Coordinates of C-alpha atoms in Angstrom, one line a residue:
M1 CA 150.6 68.2 367.2
S2 CA 149.8 68.3 363.4
E3 CA 146.8 66.5 362.0
N4 CA 149.1 64.2 360.0
T5 CA 151.1 63.3 363.1
S6 CA 147.9 62.6 365.0
N7 CA 146.6 60.3 362.2
M8 CA 150.0 58.5 362.2
F9 CA 149.7 57.6 365.8
K10 CA 146.1 56.3 365.3
I11 CA 147.3 53.8 362.7
L12 CA 150.7 53.0 364.2
P13 CA 149.3 49.9 366.0
I14 CA 148.3 48.5 362.6
F15 CA 151.9 49.1 361.4
I16 CA 153.3 47.3 364.4
F17 CA 151.0 44.4 363.9
I18 CA 152.0 44.0 360.2
S19 CA 155.7 44.3 361.1
F20 CA 155.2 41.5 363.8
L21 CA 153.2 39.4 361.3
S22 CA 155.9 39.8 358.7
L23 CA 158.6 38.5 361.1
T24 CA 156.4 35.7 362.3
L25 CA 155.5 34.5 358.8
S26 CA 159.1 34.6 357.7
A27 CA 159.7 31.4 359.8
Q28 CA 157.0 29.4 357.9
N29 CA 157.8 27.2 354.9
G30 CA 156.0 25.4 352.1
N31 CA 157.5 23.6 349.1
A32 CA 159.2 25.3 346.2
P33 CA 160.9 22.5 344.1
Y34 CA 162.8 24.9 341.8
S35 CA 164.4 26.6 344.8
R36 CA 166.9 23.8 344.7
L37 CA 168.6 25.5 341.8
G38 CA 171.0 28.5 342.1
I39 CA 170.7 30.6 345.2
G40 CA 167.0 29.7 345.6
Q41 CA 163.7 31.2 344.4
L42 CA 164.2 35.0 344.0
A43 CA 161.7 37.1 346.0
E44 CA 159.7 39.9 344.6
S45 CA 161.9 43.0 344.8
G46 CA 159.3 45.8 344.9
S47 CA 157.0 47.4 347.4
L48 CA 153.2 46.8 347.3
Y49 CA 153.0 49.9 345.1
N50 CA 155.1 48.0 342.5
I51 CA 153.8 44.4 343.2
G52 CA 150.2 45.4 342.5
M53 CA 151.2 46.5 339.0
G54 CA 153.1 43.2 338.3
G55 CA 156.4 44.6 339.6
L56 CA 156.3 47.8 337.5
G57 CA 158.7 50.3 339.0
V58 CA 161.9 51.1 337.1
S59 CA 160.6 54.5 335.8
N60 CA 157.6 55.3 337.9
G61 CA 157.7 56.7 341.4
S62 CA 155.1 58.1 343.8
Q63 CA 155.0 60.6 346.7
A64 CA 152.7 58.3 348.6
Y65 CA 154.7 55.1 348.5
I66 CA 158.3 53.9 348.7
N67 CA 159.8 52.5 345.4
L68 CA 162.1 49.6 346.2
I69 CA 163.1 48.9 342.6
N70 CA 164.9 52.1 341.5
P71 CA 166.7 54.1 344.3
A72 CA 166.8 57.2 342.0
L73 CA 163.0 57.5 342.5
L74 CA 163.3 58.0 346.3
T75 CA 163.5 61.7 345.4
R76 CA 159.7 61.5 344.9
N77 CA 159.3 60.8 348.6
T78 CA 158.9 64.3 350.0
L79 CA 157.3 63.0 353.2
T80 CA 158.7 60.6 355.8
A81 CA 157.3 57.2 354.9
Y82 CA 157.1 53.9 356.8
E83 CA 156.1 50.6 355.1
A84 CA 155.7 47.0 356.2
A85 CA 154.1 44.0 354.4
A86 CA 153.7 40.3 354.7
N87 CA 152.5 37.7 352.2
A88 CA 150.9 34.3 352.1
E89 CA 150.9 31.8 349.2
Y90 CA 148.8 28.8 348.2
K91 CA 150.4 26.5 345.6
I92 CA 149.5 23.4 343.6
I93 CA 152.5 21.4 342.4
S94 CA 151.8 18.8 339.7
S95 CA 153.6 16.4 337.4
N96 CA 152.1 14.0 334.8
N97 CA 150.7 11.6 337.4
A98 CA 150.7 13.3 340.8
S99 CA 150.0 16.6 342.6
E100 CA 150.3 18.2 346.0
R101 CA 149.1 21.3 347.7
N102 CA 150.9 23.5 350.2
S103 CA 150.9 27.0 351.7
T104 CA 153.4 29.3 353.2
G105 CA 153.9 32.8 354.5
N106 CA 156.8 35.2 354.5
L107 CA 158.1 38.7 355.0
S108 CA 157.5 40.9 352.0
Y109 CA 159.6 43.9 353.3
L110 CA 160.1 46.5 356.0
A111 CA 161.1 50.0 354.7
F112 CA 161.6 53.5 355.9
A113 CA 162.3 56.6 353.7
F114 CA 162.8 60.3 354.6
P115 CA 164.1 63.4 352.8
L116 CA 167.2 64.9 354.3
T117 CA 167.1 68.0 352.0
R118 CA 165.0 69.1 349.1
H119 CA 167.3 67.2 346.7
W120 CA 168.3 64.1 348.8
T121 CA 166.2 61.3 350.2
L122 CA 167.5 58.4 352.3
G123 CA 165.9 54.9 352.6
V124 CA 166.6 51.9 354.8
G125 CA 164.9 48.5 355.1
L126 CA 164.9 44.8 355.2
K127 CA 163.6 42.3 352.6
P128 CA 164.1 38.7 351.5
F129 CA 166.3 38.2 348.5
S130 CA 165.8 34.5 348.0
N131 CA 164.0 31.6 349.6
V132 CA 165.1 27.9 349.6
N133 CA 162.5 25.3 350.6
Y134 CA 162.3 21.9 348.8
I135 CA 161.8 18.2 349.5
D136 CA 162.4 15.6 346.9
R137 CA 161.9 11.9 347.7
F138 CA 161.9 8.6 345.9
E139 CA 162.3 4.9 346.9
Q140 CA 164.3 2.0 345.4
K141 CA 164.0 -1.6 346.3
I142 CA 167.1 -3.4 347.7
P143 CA 167.8 -6.4 345.4
Q144 CA 167.0 -9.8 346.9
R145 CA 165.6 -8.2 350.0
P146 CA 162.1 -7.1 351.0
S147 CA 163.4 -3.7 352.2
F148 CA 163.6 -0.4 350.4
I149 CA 165.9 2.6 350.5
E150 CA 164.3 6.0 350.5
Y151 CA 166.5 8.8 349.0
S152 CA 165.5 12.4 349.9
Y153 CA 167.0 15.8 349.1
E154 CA 166.0 18.7 351.4
G155 CA 166.8 22.3 351.5
T156 CA 165.7 25.3 353.7
G157 CA 166.7 28.8 354.4
G158 CA 167.6 31.7 352.1
V159 CA 169.3 35.0 351.8
N160 CA 168.0 38.3 353.2
Q161 CA 169.0 41.9 352.4
A162 CA 169.3 44.8 354.8
F163 CA 169.7 47.9 352.6
I164 CA 170.4 51.6 352.7
S165 CA 169.7 53.7 349.6
S166 CA 170.0 57.3 348.5
G167 CA 168.2 59.2 345.8
F168 CA 169.6 62.6 344.6
L169 CA 167.8 65.1 342.4
L170 CA 170.5 66.5 340.1
T171 CA 168.5 68.8 338.0
K172 CA 164.8 69.3 337.3
G173 CA 163.4 66.0 336.2
L174 CA 166.8 64.1 336.5
S175 CA 167.7 62.0 339.5
V176 CA 170.2 59.3 340.3
G177 CA 170.4 56.7 343.1
I178 CA 172.6 54.1 344.8
Q179 CA 171.8 51.3 347.1
A180 CA 174.0 49.1 349.3
N181 CA 172.8 45.7 350.4
Y182 CA 174.1 43.6 353.2
N183 CA 173.3 40.0 352.1
F184 CA 173.0 37.6 355.0
G185 CA 171.4 34.2 355.9
A186 CA 172.0 30.5 355.5
I187 CA 171.0 27.8 353.1
N188 CA 170.8 24.3 354.6
T189 CA 170.8 21.2 352.5
A190 CA 170.8 17.5 353.2
S191 CA 171.1 14.4 351.1
I192 CA 169.5 11.5 353.1
S193 CA 169.4 7.7 352.5
R194 CA 167.0 5.8 354.7
I195 CA 166.7 2.0 355.0
I196 CA 163.1 1.0 355.5
D197 CA 162.0 -2.5 356.6
N198 CA 159.9 -4.2 359.2
Q199 CA 162.6 -4.4 361.8
L200 CA 164.4 -1.0 361.6
S201 CA 164.3 2.4 360.0
Y202 CA 167.4 4.6 360.2
A203 CA 169.1 7.1 357.9
V204 CA 172.5 8.5 357.1
A205 CA 172.7 12.1 355.8
L206 CA 175.2 14.5 354.3
Y207 CA 174.4 17.9 355.8
E208 CA 175.7 21.2 354.5
Q209 CA 175.1 24.7 355.7
T210 CA 176.2 27.7 353.6
N211 CA 176.3 31.0 355.5
F212 CA 176.2 34.3 353.6
G213 CA 177.5 37.7 354.8
D214 CA 178.6 40.2 352.2
L215 CA 177.8 43.4 350.3
S216 CA 176.2 44.1 346.9
Y217 CA 175.3 47.3 345.2
K218 CA 172.6 48.7 342.9
T219 CA 172.5 52.0 340.9
G220 CA 169.6 53.8 339.2
I221 CA 168.7 56.7 337.1
A222 CA 165.3 58.3 336.4
Y223 CA 164.3 61.2 334.0
R224 CA 160.9 62.9 333.9
V225 CA 159.7 65.0 330.9
R226 CA 156.5 67.0 331.1
V227 CA 154.1 66.3 328.3
G228 CA 151.2 68.2 329.7
K229 CA 150.3 70.4 332.5
E230 CA 150.2 67.6 335.0
T231 CA 151.3 64.6 333.0
S232 CA 154.9 63.3 332.5
L233 CA 156.7 60.8 330.5
N234 CA 159.1 58.9 332.7
F235 CA 162.3 57.0 331.8
G236 CA 164.3 54.8 334.1
A237 CA 167.2 52.3 334.3
V238 CA 168.7 50.2 337.1
Y239 CA 171.9 48.2 337.3
D240 CA 172.7 45.6 339.9
L241 CA 176.4 45.2 339.9
E242 CA 177.9 41.8 339.8
A243 CA 178.6 40.6 343.3
N244 CA 181.1 38.1 344.6
L245 CA 179.5 37.1 348.0
A246 CA 181.7 35.5 350.6
V247 CA 180.3 32.3 352.1
K248 CA 181.3 30.0 354.9
K249 CA 180.4 26.3 354.7
F250 CA 179.9 23.6 357.3
R251 CA 179.6 19.9 356.4
S252 CA 178.8 16.9 358.5
A253 CA 177.8 13.2 358.2
Q254 CA 174.8 12.4 360.4
R255 CA 172.8 9.4 361.5
R256 CA 169.1 10.0 362.1
D257 CA 166.4 7.9 363.7
A258 CA 162.9 7.1 362.2
S259 CA 161.5 10.4 363.3
G260 CA 164.4 12.3 361.7
Q261 CA 166.1 13.2 364.9
I262 CA 169.9 13.3 364.8
F263 CA 171.6 10.9 367.2
S264 CA 175.2 11.2 365.9
S265 CA 177.1 13.7 363.8
D266 CA 180.7 13.8 362.6
T267 CA 182.1 17.0 361.2
I268 CA 183.6 16.7 357.8
S269 CA 184.7 20.4 357.4
R270 CA 184.2 23.5 359.4
D271 CA 184.5 27.1 358.3
L272 CA 185.3 26.2 354.7
R273 CA 185.4 29.6 353.0
G274 CA 184.4 30.3 349.4
S275 CA 182.3 32.7 347.4
V276 CA 179.1 32.9 345.3
L277 CA 179.1 34.9 342.1
L278 CA 175.8 36.7 341.5
P279 CA 175.5 38.0 337.9
A280 CA 174.8 41.7 337.0
K281 CA 171.2 42.7 336.4
Y282 CA 169.9 45.3 334.0
G283 CA 166.4 46.9 334.0
F284 CA 164.8 49.5 331.8
G285 CA 161.4 51.2 332.0
I286 CA 159.1 53.8 330.5
S287 CA 155.8 55.1 331.9
L288 CA 153.2 57.8 331.4
Q289 CA 152.0 59.3 334.7
R290 CA 149.7 61.9 336.2
P291 CA 150.4 62.0 339.9
F292 CA 147.5 60.8 342.1
K293 CA 145.5 60.1 338.9
Y294 CA 147.0 57.3 336.7
T295 CA 150.2 55.5 335.7
V296 CA 150.8 53.1 332.8
G297 CA 154.1 51.6 331.8
I298 CA 156.4 48.8 330.8
D299 CA 159.6 47.3 332.3
L300 CA 162.2 45.0 330.9
T301 CA 164.9 43.3 333.0
F302 CA 167.8 41.0 332.1
Q303 CA 170.1 38.8 334.1
D304 CA 172.6 36.2 332.8
W305 CA 172.6 33.5 335.4
S306 CA 174.9 31.2 333.3
S307 CA 177.8 33.0 334.9
F308 CA 176.6 32.0 338.4
T309 CA 179.0 30.0 340.4
G310 CA 179.2 28.7 344.0
L311 CA 176.5 26.2 344.9
I312 CA 175.7 24.1 341.8
L313 CA 177.1 23.3 338.3
R314 CA 177.2 26.4 336.1
D315 CA 175.3 24.7 333.1
T316 CA 172.1 24.3 335.1
L317 CA 171.2 28.1 334.8
Q318 CA 170.7 30.4 331.9
S319 CA 169.9 34.0 331.1
S320 CA 166.7 35.3 332.6
Q321 CA 164.4 37.9 331.0
K322 CA 161.3 39.5 332.3
I323 CA 158.7 41.8 330.8
T324 CA 156.1 43.7 332.9
V325 CA 153.1 45.8 331.7
G326 CA 151.0 47.5 334.4
G327 CA 149.3 50.5 335.7
E328 CA 147.2 52.2 338.3
I329 CA 144.3 54.6 338.5
T330 CA 142.8 56.7 341.3
P331 CA 139.4 58.0 340.3
N332 CA 139.4 61.1 342.6
I333 CA 141.8 61.2 345.5
A334 CA 140.1 64.4 346.9
S335 CA 136.6 63.0 346.8
I336 CA 134.5 63.7 349.8
G337 CA 131.3 61.9 348.9
S338 CA 132.8 58.6 347.6
Y339 CA 135.4 56.5 349.4
L340 CA 135.6 54.1 346.4
A341 CA 136.8 57.1 344.3
R342 CA 139.7 57.6 346.7
I343 CA 140.9 54.0 346.4
T344 CA 143.9 53.4 344.1
Y345 CA 143.3 50.4 341.7
R346 CA 146.3 48.5 340.2
A347 CA 146.8 45.7 337.7
G348 CA 149.7 44.2 335.8
V349 CA 150.9 41.2 333.7
T350 CA 154.3 39.7 333.9
H351 CA 156.1 37.1 331.8
T352 CA 159.5 35.7 332.8
I353 CA 161.9 33.3 331.2
L354 CA 163.3 31.8 334.3
P355 CA 167.0 31.1 334.9
Y356 CA 166.3 27.4 335.4
L357 CA 167.4 25.1 332.6
L358 CA 166.2 21.5 333.0
N359 CA 166.9 18.7 330.5
G360 CA 168.0 21.5 328.0
N361 CA 164.6 23.2 328.2
S362 CA 163.7 26.7 329.5
L363 CA 161.0 27.3 332.1
N364 CA 158.6 30.2 331.9
E365 CA 156.4 32.0 334.5
T366 CA 153.4 34.1 333.7
S367 CA 151.4 35.9 336.3
I368 CA 148.6 38.5 336.7
S369 CA 148.5 41.0 339.5
L370 CA 145.7 43.1 341.1
G371 CA 146.3 45.7 343.8
F372 CA 144.5 48.2 345.9
S373 CA 145.5 51.0 348.3
L374 CA 142.8 51.9 350.8
P375 CA 143.2 55.4 352.3
V376 CA 143.0 55.5 356.1
N377 CA 142.8 59.3 356.5
R378 CA 142.8 62.5 354.5
G379 CA 146.6 62.3 354.1
L380 CA 148.6 59.8 352.1
S381 CA 148.7 56.9 354.5
S382 CA 147.0 53.7 353.3
I383 CA 146.4 50.0 353.8
N384 CA 147.8 48.2 350.7
M385 CA 146.9 44.8 349.2
A386 CA 148.1 42.9 346.2
F387 CA 146.8 39.6 344.7
I388 CA 148.9 37.5 342.3
G389 CA 147.9 34.4 340.4
G390 CA 150.2 32.6 338.0
Q391 CA 151.9 29.5 336.7
R392 CA 155.6 28.4 336.7
G393 CA 157.0 25.6 334.6
V394 CA 155.1 22.7 332.9
A395 CA 153.9 19.3 334.1
G396 CA 156.0 16.5 332.5
E397 CA 157.9 13.3 333.2
N398 CA 160.8 15.1 334.8
T399 CA 159.4 18.6 335.3
L400 CA 156.9 20.2 337.6
K401 CA 154.2 22.8 337.2
E402 CA 153.5 25.3 340.0
T403 CA 150.2 27.0 340.0
F404 CA 150.2 29.7 342.7
F405 CA 148.0 32.3 344.3
R406 CA 149.8 34.9 346.5
V407 CA 148.3 37.6 348.8
H408 CA 150.3 40.6 350.1
L409 CA 149.1 42.8 352.9
G410 CA 150.8 46.0 354.0
L411 CA 150.6 49.4 355.4
T412 CA 152.1 52.8 354.4
V413 CA 152.3 55.6 356.9
N414 CA 153.3 59.1 355.6
D415 CA 154.0 62.0 357.8
Q416 CA 155.6 65.4 357.3
S417 CA 159.3 65.5 357.0
W418 CA 161.4 65.7 360.2
F419 CA 163.8 68.1 358.6
Y420 CA 161.8 70.6 356.6
R421 CA 158.3 71.4 355.5
R422 CA 157.4 71.1 351.9
K423 CA 154.1 71.3 350.0
I424 CA 152.9 68.2 348.1
R425 CA 153.1 68.9 344.4

């Protein structure tokens, strides 16, 4: 048994624990008011390698980590790699005259990549695509009566992606990639009216479940130019194709008691079929990189959500734009005397014009990311962490501000290829 394989088995229990934690946390929910719009709040698309740099990853890849943003950069993975990660979030939601605090946990991703040949690497995995979780309540007094009606709008669920991706090295420095995603999951919504008085409290609800199950595709290209003995200038681009996802809807009228339990339900429609149109997404990046030493770069992404159709009125969404600046540094990966010198340190800043359009106004999000990779042996396996703090929206009469702090924890296990042996370069 090789030293790398022996080390892999030593940390495999940690990998299994994080995988279990990821799946457990995915069932927990907080409150994300803006997830009421579109297909929900979009999840971070990268691995912890990317997330620690603010999501930087269109042009920069690594032999030590799986890049989940550009499939063309899978060709950098010359070892078999396993990754799992989970996240937890603490959030303060505030308006002009009120605020609330909540927390949540979720799956970040599960991923596996391995080279089939010297020029072809395959990746598979599971990650969330969007999350829906909101509760909006208000009361109105019934005229000439001491009673009130409470109106509430609730939503839960989201869309997940199981994916398979391939990266191909065409010529020295030039690679292309393609990724197929199977989008699945359900979004559950309910519009509830509840009469509240001293004698009784009951509610009627219009419940709707939208089930997803369809394919979408992503392509990527990456080009690397040597600008020094060990330094390269990297260029990358990704394109998520427009996707028309098939959905199946179920609607029912319900009566609920004071605790929210359903005691009668009448089906309005069953297996009502339709589709949700997801707009195309473009991303471009450039980075300067010296492997296992430093990376610095910038990414730009664009997605026109005004063409979205399927769940809400078209005019509530707009074009989304995102800019990310980030980088990483490893002082000395081969250091024997200093463990701190072997740690990889990451940071990034991201500014996003969100697709949400409320009262004719755009909403922005700004965040700062810090990340670390802690080596667990003399190979390329590591425990990875990322910390993100940011703000979404503004506090107003009809708008909300979300101040959030998010922690990601994950593990990367690298082992020699199953199919051939190749030196790390």
